[in-house]
XYZ file of C-alpha atoms in Angstrom:
572
model
C 44.040 -53.955 83.536
C 41.969 -51.283 86.075
C 42.015 -48.050 84.877
C 43.915 -45.252 87.543
C 40.147 -43.742 87.524
C 38.729 -47.015 88.621
C 41.426 -47.190 91.273
C 40.941 -43.462 92.687
C 36.796 -44.100 92.535
C 37.141 -47.344 94.533
C 39.910 -45.866 97.088
C 37.188 -43.116 97.849
C 35.047 -46.545 99.659
C 37.831 -47.007 101.848
C 37.219 -43.670 103.693
C 35.588 -43.416 106.914
C 32.523 -42.315 105.355
C 31.578 -45.950 104.626
C 31.274 -48.681 106.913
C 33.722 -51.582 107.705
C 31.903 -54.249 105.743
C 31.728 -52.150 102.857
C 35.537 -51.146 103.004
C 36.573 -54.738 103.036
C 34.105 -55.661 100.439
C 36.043 -53.238 98.110
C 39.581 -53.828 99.505
C 38.764 -57.639 98.660
C 38.146 -56.595 95.039
C 41.097 -54.282 94.540
C 43.451 -56.914 95.754
C 41.692 -59.929 93.914
C 39.320 -59.332 91.363
C 39.810 -56.301 88.837
C 37.259 -56.916 86.439
C 34.539 -56.912 89.189
C 35.971 -53.968 90.498
C 35.874 -52.185 86.930
C 32.228 -53.137 86.515
C 31.651 -51.785 89.821
C 33.126 -48.255 89.448
C 33.254 -47.358 85.656
C 30.284 -45.540 85.945
C 27.954 -44.166 88.707
C 24.542 -46.244 89.411
C 22.199 -43.691 87.185
C 19.459 -42.008 88.955
C 17.098 -41.897 85.898
C 13.709 -40.564 85.200
C 11.797 -43.190 87.468
C 14.687 -43.789 89.872
C 17.287 -46.470 89.973
C 17.354 -50.439 88.990
C 20.579 -52.657 89.229
C 22.682 -55.502 90.777
C 23.178 -55.139 94.451
C 27.019 -54.640 96.127
C 29.190 -52.076 97.086
C 30.329 -49.553 94.632
C 29.115 -46.589 92.601
C 27.454 -48.657 89.847
C 25.467 -50.843 92.302
C 22.447 -50.812 94.759
C 23.381 -50.248 98.050
C 23.026 -48.347 101.470
C 25.239 -45.348 99.791
C 23.629 -45.220 96.386
C 19.985 -45.426 97.903
C 21.024 -43.005 100.689
C 22.242 -40.498 98.006
C 19.260 -40.800 96.096
C 16.771 -40.089 98.930
C 19.019 -37.074 100.389
C 18.580 -35.775 97.025
C 14.877 -36.160 96.729
C 14.785 -34.698 100.441
C 16.853 -31.647 99.238
C 14.201 -31.381 96.379
C 10.921 -31.549 98.553
C 12.278 -29.183 100.999
C 13.444 -26.749 98.447
C 9.953 -27.092 96.688
C 7.746 -26.712 99.687
C 8.958 -24.251 102.137
C 7.121 -24.297 105.211
C 5.259 -27.339 104.733
C 5.038 -30.613 106.869
C 6.262 -33.217 104.442
C 5.584 -36.776 103.981
C 6.326 -39.791 102.396
C 4.891 -43.491 101.675
C 7.553 -46.374 101.499
C 6.778 -49.836 100.325
C 9.025 -52.840 99.396
C 8.947 -56.369 97.818
C 10.200 -59.591 98.486
C 13.758 -59.116 97.245
C 16.866 -59.711 99.405
C 17.601 -56.554 101.362
C 14.421 -54.852 100.314
C 13.311 -54.575 103.785
C 16.502 -53.433 105.327
C 16.867 -50.780 102.281
C 13.119 -49.533 102.764
C 14.513 -48.649 106.407
C 17.712 -47.112 105.287
C 15.464 -44.906 103.018
C 13.274 -43.874 105.764
C 16.280 -42.987 107.983
C 17.220 -40.505 105.656
C 14.071 -38.955 105.121
C 13.253 -38.631 108.925
C 16.937 -37.281 109.314
C 15.866 -34.382 107.090
C 12.387 -33.775 108.847
C 10.192 -35.650 106.491
C 7.621 -37.588 107.976
C 7.490 -41.526 106.695
C 4.752 -43.945 106.372
C 6.404 -47.296 106.437
C 4.113 -50.508 105.066
C 4.844 -52.815 108.066
C 5.378 -55.515 105.339
C 5.956 -56.367 101.824
C 3.387 -54.782 99.756
C 2.514 -54.170 95.842
C 3.882 -51.551 93.677
C 0.005 -50.498 92.854
C -0.891 -50.067 96.758
C 2.159 -47.929 96.809
C 0.933 -45.784 94.132
C -2.639 -45.542 95.871
C -1.359 -45.044 99.415
C 0.410 -41.679 98.421
C -2.552 -40.359 97.232
C -4.894 -41.792 100.248
C -2.548 -40.585 102.579
C -2.117 -37.332 100.865
C 1.951 -37.630 100.853
C 4.404 -35.524 98.784
C 6.094 -38.681 97.285
C 6.586 -42.428 97.459
C 9.173 -44.887 97.056
C 9.028 -48.562 96.484
C 11.888 -50.792 96.923
C 11.929 -53.240 93.796
C 13.325 -54.534 90.956
C 10.175 -55.783 89.086
C 11.173 -59.138 86.983
C 15.068 -58.762 87.209
C 16.910 -61.515 88.497
C 17.866 -62.206 92.282
C 20.681 -60.063 92.353
C 18.983 -57.146 91.588
C 17.023 -54.409 93.681
C 15.756 -50.883 92.774
C 14.373 -48.047 93.753
C 11.361 -46.166 92.209
C 9.881 -42.773 92.994
C 6.214 -41.429 93.001
C 5.408 -38.020 93.236
C 2.142 -36.536 95.198
C -0.292 -37.918 92.626
C 0.869 -41.497 92.988
C 2.544 -41.526 89.469
C 5.897 -41.873 88.701
C 7.784 -38.896 88.341
C 7.547 -37.213 85.198
C 9.141 -33.633 83.814
C 9.897 -31.238 84.743
C 10.585 -32.535 88.333
C 12.372 -35.720 87.328
C 15.208 -33.616 85.739
C 15.037 -31.223 88.737
C 15.281 -34.399 91.461
C 18.104 -35.704 89.211
C 20.225 -32.754 89.419
C 19.554 -32.484 93.051
C 20.794 -36.275 93.686
C 23.824 -35.490 91.305
C 24.867 -32.501 93.837
C 25.066 -35.044 96.877
C 28.430 -36.441 97.770
C 28.199 -39.408 99.822
C 29.682 -37.639 102.955
C 26.634 -35.280 103.030
C 24.186 -38.161 103.178
C 22.177 -37.770 106.571
C 21.735 -41.144 107.928
C 20.501 -39.852 111.629
C 16.962 -41.076 111.703
C 14.202 -39.168 113.908
C 12.282 -42.259 114.793
C 9.718 -39.728 115.971
C 8.787 -39.115 112.331
C 8.371 -42.633 111.502
C 4.919 -44.415 111.481
C 4.179 -48.127 109.966
C 1.220 -48.444 108.132
C -0.816 -51.443 107.121
C -4.172 -52.842 107.709
C -6.277 -49.565 107.119
C -4.542 -48.930 103.860
C -5.052 -52.458 102.637
C -8.633 -52.321 103.273
C -8.926 -49.142 101.345
C -7.019 -50.330 98.449
C -8.878 -53.779 98.153
C -12.371 -51.737 98.509
C -11.552 -49.726 95.670
C -10.021 -52.051 93.394
C -13.227 -54.280 94.060
C -15.201 -50.980 93.458
C -13.533 -50.454 89.704
C -12.942 -53.988 88.759
C -16.302 -55.400 89.024
C -19.569 -54.739 86.680
C -23.242 -55.509 87.489
C -24.531 -59.059 88.807
C -22.686 -62.178 87.634
C -22.272 -65.624 89.043
C -18.591 -65.169 90.211
C -18.736 -68.261 92.273
C -18.956 -70.433 89.061
C -15.620 -69.573 87.794
C -12.695 -71.961 88.421
C -9.561 -69.761 89.070
C -5.773 -70.672 89.312
C -3.522 -67.996 90.806
C 0.195 -67.805 91.610
C 2.092 -65.064 93.089
C 5.794 -66.651 91.790
C 7.249 -65.834 95.190
C 6.165 -62.269 95.115
C 4.129 -59.575 97.031
C 0.755 -60.398 95.079
C -0.067 -62.783 97.651
C -0.597 -60.204 99.955
C -3.445 -58.376 97.854
C -4.696 -60.418 94.890
C -6.578 -63.145 96.908
C -8.016 -60.869 99.104
C -9.422 -58.935 96.463
C -10.757 -61.833 94.495
C -12.469 -63.038 97.771
C -13.988 -59.694 98.803
C -15.332 -59.540 94.854
C -17.124 -62.876 95.658
C -14.761 -65.324 93.362
C -14.665 -68.179 95.952
C -13.381 -71.106 93.610
C -9.631 -69.857 93.652
C -6.898 -72.187 93.751
C -3.458 -70.796 94.558
C -0.293 -72.503 93.758
C 1.097 -73.257 97.065
C 4.646 -73.819 95.817
C 5.141 -70.031 94.858
C 3.138 -68.839 97.714
C 5.727 -67.815 99.932
C 7.477 -64.608 99.046
C 11.167 -65.500 98.084
C 13.738 -63.360 96.710
C 15.646 -66.397 95.278
C 12.661 -67.333 92.942
C 13.360 -70.821 93.850
C 10.971 -72.566 91.311
C 11.432 -70.486 88.215
C 14.222 -69.456 85.986
C 12.688 -65.659 85.722
C 9.726 -64.477 87.924
C 8.243 -62.916 84.781
C 4.606 -63.751 83.818
C 5.465 -62.750 80.238
C 7.276 -66.157 79.882
C 5.356 -69.074 79.504
C 8.043 -71.155 81.709
C 7.207 -68.951 84.872
C 3.682 -69.990 84.856
C 4.392 -74.143 84.029
C 2.994 -74.830 87.676
C -0.031 -72.805 87.519
C -0.837 -74.472 83.893
C -0.356 -77.872 85.425
C -2.678 -77.117 88.393
C -5.320 -75.530 85.822
C -5.242 -78.663 83.672
C -5.541 -80.839 86.831
C -8.627 -79.104 88.110
C -10.142 -77.867 85.003
C -9.828 -74.307 85.747
C -11.271 -71.481 83.383
C -8.522 -69.091 83.815
C -4.981 -68.889 85.060
C -2.988 -65.895 86.352
C 0.420 -65.053 87.753
C 1.961 -62.025 88.869
C 5.604 -60.633 88.955
C 7.409 -60.222 92.138
C 6.250 -56.541 92.833
C 2.665 -57.145 91.098
C 2.641 -54.636 88.536
C 2.722 -57.270 85.934
C 0.110 -59.738 84.860
C 0.184 -62.891 82.824
C -3.271 -64.634 81.755
C -4.160 -67.751 80.378
C -7.598 -68.765 79.040
C -8.913 -71.797 77.283
C -8.554 -71.883 73.642
C -10.755 -73.496 71.115
C -9.521 -76.741 71.589
C -9.539 -76.627 75.472
C -5.966 -75.931 76.127
C -4.492 -73.312 78.296
C -3.159 -70.411 76.106
C -1.119 -67.467 77.145
C -2.258 -64.360 76.175
C 0.271 -61.806 75.369
C 0.165 -58.231 77.015
C -1.365 -56.534 73.555
C -4.007 -59.123 73.558
C -4.955 -58.889 77.487
C -4.874 -55.089 76.828
C -7.055 -55.241 73.824
C -9.720 -57.610 76.033
C -9.712 -55.414 79.005
C -10.058 -52.182 76.989
C -12.843 -53.581 74.730
C -14.862 -54.412 78.011
C -14.373 -51.624 79.924
C -15.322 -49.227 77.000
C -18.406 -51.751 76.548
C -19.371 -51.342 80.342
C -19.594 -47.396 80.162
C -21.716 -47.874 77.005
C -24.209 -50.446 78.556
C -24.015 -47.940 81.636
C -25.041 -45.006 79.357
C -21.574 -43.138 80.136
C -20.125 -43.324 76.760
C -20.467 -39.338 76.008
C -17.236 -38.658 74.113
C -15.368 -37.587 77.243
C -13.558 -40.890 77.939
C -9.988 -41.663 76.534
C -7.908 -44.318 76.977
C -4.159 -44.807 76.713
C -1.277 -46.780 75.516
C 2.383 -46.659 74.381
C 4.135 -46.375 71.049
C 5.732 -49.760 71.248
C 2.156 -51.337 71.916
C -0.684 -52.854 69.682
C -2.021 -50.321 67.039
C -5.196 -52.174 67.813
C -5.825 -50.085 70.898
C -6.227 -46.892 68.910
C -8.625 -49.053 66.245
C -11.028 -50.145 69.509
C -11.293 -46.649 70.454
C -11.733 -45.352 67.326
C -14.368 -47.572 66.857
C -16.296 -46.504 69.796
C -15.669 -42.828 69.315
C -13.316 -41.930 72.169
C -9.669 -40.769 72.271
C -6.624 -42.632 72.573
C -3.482 -41.082 74.252
C -0.380 -42.651 72.941
C 2.703 -42.155 74.711
C 6.398 -43.014 75.513
C 7.208 -46.603 76.694
C 6.455 -46.824 80.727
C 3.435 -46.223 82.895
C 4.665 -43.152 84.210
C 3.642 -41.488 80.891
C 0.045 -42.961 81.266
C 0.012 -41.627 84.415
C 0.964 -38.284 83.362
C -1.653 -38.417 80.596
C -4.396 -38.501 83.211
C -3.081 -35.434 85.074
C -2.907 -33.677 81.774
C -6.401 -34.409 80.712
C -8.310 -33.399 84.064
C -11.684 -32.838 82.485
C -11.739 -36.108 80.858
C -12.754 -39.741 82.288
C -9.694 -42.065 81.812
C -11.408 -45.566 80.808
C -7.920 -47.649 81.031
C -4.762 -47.851 79.398
C -1.891 -50.644 79.189
C 1.132 -51.585 77.235
C 2.338 -54.780 75.835
C 4.651 -55.642 78.645
C 1.821 -57.219 80.688
C 0.636 -54.048 82.353
C -2.744 -52.537 82.864
C -4.372 -49.907 84.616
C -8.151 -49.532 85.179
C -9.539 -45.960 86.325
C -7.011 -43.448 87.876
C -6.959 -44.631 91.758
C -3.596 -46.397 90.820
C -1.318 -43.950 88.754
C 0.988 -47.348 87.663
C 0.783 -50.802 86.478
C -2.124 -52.368 88.719
C -1.815 -56.104 88.267
C -3.841 -56.630 91.668
C -7.035 -54.722 89.910
C -6.358 -56.295 86.588
C -6.406 -60.066 88.009
C -9.927 -59.102 89.315
C -10.973 -57.340 85.976
C -9.603 -60.500 84.038
C -11.868 -62.747 86.447
C -14.604 -60.232 85.955
C -14.669 -60.410 82.258
C -14.043 -64.581 82.168
C -16.794 -64.912 84.615
C -19.136 -62.651 82.270
C -18.062 -64.528 79.235
C -18.969 -67.912 80.912
C -22.280 -66.747 81.808
C -23.145 -65.698 78.336
C -21.817 -69.093 77.125
C -18.724 -68.343 75.304
C -14.914 -67.665 76.651
C -12.548 -64.885 76.578
C -10.562 -66.264 73.679
C -13.688 -66.547 71.553
C -14.291 -62.847 72.231
C -10.824 -62.006 71.318
C -11.615 -63.999 68.172
C -14.417 -62.023 67.718
C -12.721 -58.629 68.235
C -9.981 -59.839 65.583
C -12.625 -60.546 63.157
C -14.535 -57.376 63.209
C -11.096 -55.006 63.284
C -8.294 -57.361 61.875
C -5.860 -59.848 63.318
C -3.229 -57.835 65.280
C -0.113 -59.737 66.065
C 3.134 -58.793 68.024
C 6.036 -60.010 69.173
C 9.305 -58.822 71.228
C 12.953 -60.400 71.347
C 15.912 -58.593 73.562
C 19.539 -58.729 72.860
C 21.247 -58.409 76.180
C 24.763 -56.699 76.423
C 25.943 -56.598 79.592
C 28.811 -54.073 81.190
C 30.655 -51.227 79.787
C 31.368 -52.859 76.152
C 27.462 -54.192 76.090
C 26.214 -50.511 76.822
C 28.617 -49.378 74.041
C 27.335 -51.924 71.469
C 23.774 -51.466 72.165
C 24.081 -47.668 71.507
C 26.076 -48.683 68.313
C 23.399 -50.865 67.137
C 20.568 -48.046 67.401
C 22.943 -45.658 65.794
C 23.413 -48.064 62.800
C 19.646 -48.113 62.248
C 19.155 -44.703 62.560
C 22.035 -43.856 60.172
C 20.920 -46.489 57.668
C 17.265 -46.681 57.896
C 15.216 -49.611 55.964
C 13.777 -48.929 52.817
C 11.495 -52.085 52.838
C 10.875 -54.959 55.217
C 10.019 -58.673 53.364
C 9.134 -56.464 50.326
C 7.011 -54.121 51.397
C 7.921 -50.430 51.370
C 8.692 -48.776 54.758
C 6.053 -45.726 54.301
C 7.288 -43.890 57.684
C 9.959 -43.596 60.076
C 9.325 -42.360 63.448
C 12.599 -41.263 65.165
C 11.826 -40.268 68.608
C 14.948 -38.719 69.502
C 14.673 -36.208 66.695
C 11.159 -36.119 66.778
C 10.556 -36.548 63.558
C 8.056 -38.659 61.406
C 9.080 -39.008 57.756
C 7.257 -40.448 54.905
C 9.960 -42.231 53.007
C 7.625 -42.041 49.970
C 6.411 -38.486 49.538
C 9.485 -37.055 51.689
C 7.126 -35.312 54.103
C 8.537 -34.872 57.787
C 6.089 -34.052 60.250
C 6.958 -33.416 64.008
C 6.316 -36.248 66.883
C 4.467 -34.272 69.740
C 5.604 -36.164 72.577
C 8.877 -36.195 74.701
C 12.025 -37.202 73.029
C 13.337 -40.896 73.477
C 15.923 -42.887 71.772
C 13.494 -44.713 69.784
C 12.948 -45.933 66.119
C 9.995 -47.097 64.877
C 9.182 -48.417 61.033
C 5.932 -48.713 59.559
C 5.474 -50.528 56.133
C 2.657 -50.270 53.605
C 1.368 -53.791 54.518
C 1.072 -52.718 58.404
C 4.079 -54.377 59.245
C 5.785 -52.386 62.157
C 9.515 -52.481 63.546
C 10.364 -50.988 66.701
C 13.902 -50.470 67.986
C 14.614 -49.282 71.773
C 17.270 -49.877 74.271
C 15.739 -50.897 77.575
C 15.862 -48.144 80.249
C 16.249 -50.660 83.283
C 18.306 -53.448 81.943
C 21.333 -54.027 79.541
C 19.349 -54.904 76.488
C 18.132 -53.688 73.436
C 14.663 -54.439 72.674
C 13.152 -55.275 69.244
C 9.149 -55.145 68.647
C 7.383 -56.525 65.876
C 4.048 -56.312 64.588
C 1.807 -57.377 61.631
C -1.579 -57.520 60.383
C -3.836 -60.301 58.889
C -7.539 -61.145 58.215
C -9.664 -63.422 60.186
C -13.097 -64.352 58.939
C -14.015 -67.262 61.267
C -13.033 -68.697 64.491
C -11.768 -71.829 62.745
C -9.472 -69.829 60.744
C -7.521 -68.341 64.018
C -4.878 -71.215 64.309
C -3.978 -70.564 60.548
C -3.996 -67.065 60.540
C -1.878 -66.795 63.618
C 0.509 -69.115 62.357
C 1.002 -67.118 58.975
C 1.684 -64.045 61.060
C 4.139 -65.561 63.653
C 6.239 -67.015 60.350
C 6.023 -63.481 59.056
C 7.396 -61.835 62.232
C 10.142 -64.694 62.039
C 10.922 -63.948 58.655
C 11.613 -60.251 59.714
C 13.662 -61.255 62.393
C 15.721 -63.166 59.786
C 15.861 -60.358 57.379
C 17.244 -58.004 60.213
C 19.617 -60.586 61.140
C 18.805 -60.852 64.567
C 17.996 -64.413 65.093
C-alpha cells in the first residue's frame, strides 16, 4: 500500500514545474504501479560526497533532468557564493550511457543560465580526460555524466573541484547543503548559449601527450609486444588506442565487436573488467593470435582489467591488487634507476586494498598514505602533500593513477603503463606474471578477494545497515582459529587491540567501515557500498612463496582459506 507521504511527494511532480512527459509518467505510476511509485519517491536521490548515481526515470529517487538540474543549481550557487566577482567556468564530459549526451546538455544549460561558462566535450570522453581538462582549462569545477560499470538502466553525475579531483571535505558538505536548499521550481534551465564552448581535439592531444610522457620509460622495443584491447562498448575507444599508437605500440588488436560505444553493453552481462566474463571475447582473441597481454576498460575508462600469460602460457586475469603491486613496484624502480628516489616520494592506497603496497613502499624507503575507499581521497593526498613527489597510487577495484596530472582513476595511462611494463619484461626475457611472483617471493604472497551482497530497495537499505550494525555490536574474537588482534572501526575512528585492550585513534575521516586483522595476517573488511545497493566484504590472506613452481599450490591454499572464512561468517 502506498503511504500518504509517497502520494503527496509524487503529486508534486504533476505540477507545471515538470514537463508533460514527466507528468504522464508519474500519473501512470500512481494509477497502475504502486510498488514502483514507492521506490521512486520513498527518498530523494542523494547528492553524496562525490555526486549521484542511480536508475534513470522520473521521481525524486531517480536520475533525470530535474534531479540533475537541482544538483547543478546547488553547485552553481556554491561556486557563485564562494567566488565573488570571478568569471567562473566548468568542464563537462559524458560517457556512452543512455541519455548521457542529453543530460550533459541539461547540466550545461543550468550552468550557463547562472552565468557560468561551460566547456562541453563535443562527443563522449573518458573520466580521466575530464579530470585532466579541469586543470588544463583552469576551470573552477568539472562534471562527468557516468555510472561507471553499473547496469544499463543507471546513470550518474560526478563532481570535480578546480584541482581535477572529486570534491572532498569541506567543500563536499558545503555543496550538499546548497543542493539541499534548492527546490525544483527554483532550477534555472534558461540557457545562455553565448557561454557554451565545445571542446575536443586540442584537449585530446594535450591529454594523450601527457599520458605518454608519464606512462613510458626509456628505450624498449614496443613493437615487439602483441596487445589485445577491448573498450567494452565504452569511452576508452576514444583514447587508449590513440595513446598506445603515440607511444609506439604498433601490434594492437581491438575487439571489434565491443569497439562501438553502446549503453546497452550488448555483448556482456556487466561492462566491468573486474569480472572475467566481461573479458571473454578479448581472451578468445588473445589466444587466437598469441597475444602477450590483454586489457579492458569499464564504460567511463577509469577501471582497467589486465590478463597476462601465466607459467603454463594461459591468459590469467590479474586482480586489482596485483596490478597495483606491479605498477607501484615498476614506478618506484624507475625512479630508483633514474636516481630520483630521495625520500620525498610517496605512494597511496586505500584501507580495503592489499597490505602489500605499504610493504613495497617501506622496502624502498618511501611513504605510503592510506586513505578511505575512493580515488578522491588519493587525489586529496596529493593536494595535502604539495612538497612531496607522488609516484602513483591505486585501489583494489581495478583502478590506478600515475603521477598527478590526472586526479582520479586513469585507465588510459594505466593501459599504457601495463604495456610498457610488459614490453620491458619481454625485452628482459621474462613476463609480468613472473615478475609478480618474484615480488611475492621477496615480500610474501598476499592474496585478496571480494564478495558483494545486493539488497535492493527500501528494505534492502535497512538490511544492509542491520548487517554492519551487528558486526559492530558483536565483534569477532577469532577467525578460523586465529585470534583477532585489531578491530578498526572507521565510524568511531578507534583501532582497538583486542588482546591488550589498548585503543588508538584512526587519523582519517570517518566512514562506515569495519576491518578485522588476525594474528596470522588474515584481514576482513565490512563496508556498505556508497554507489550501489550492496554491502561488500573484502578478504585478505598471506602465505609464503619460495619458488615460481610453488605459486599454483600457495595460491590455491590462500584461496581456500578465504573461502573458509566466507563460510565461517555465513556469507556463502
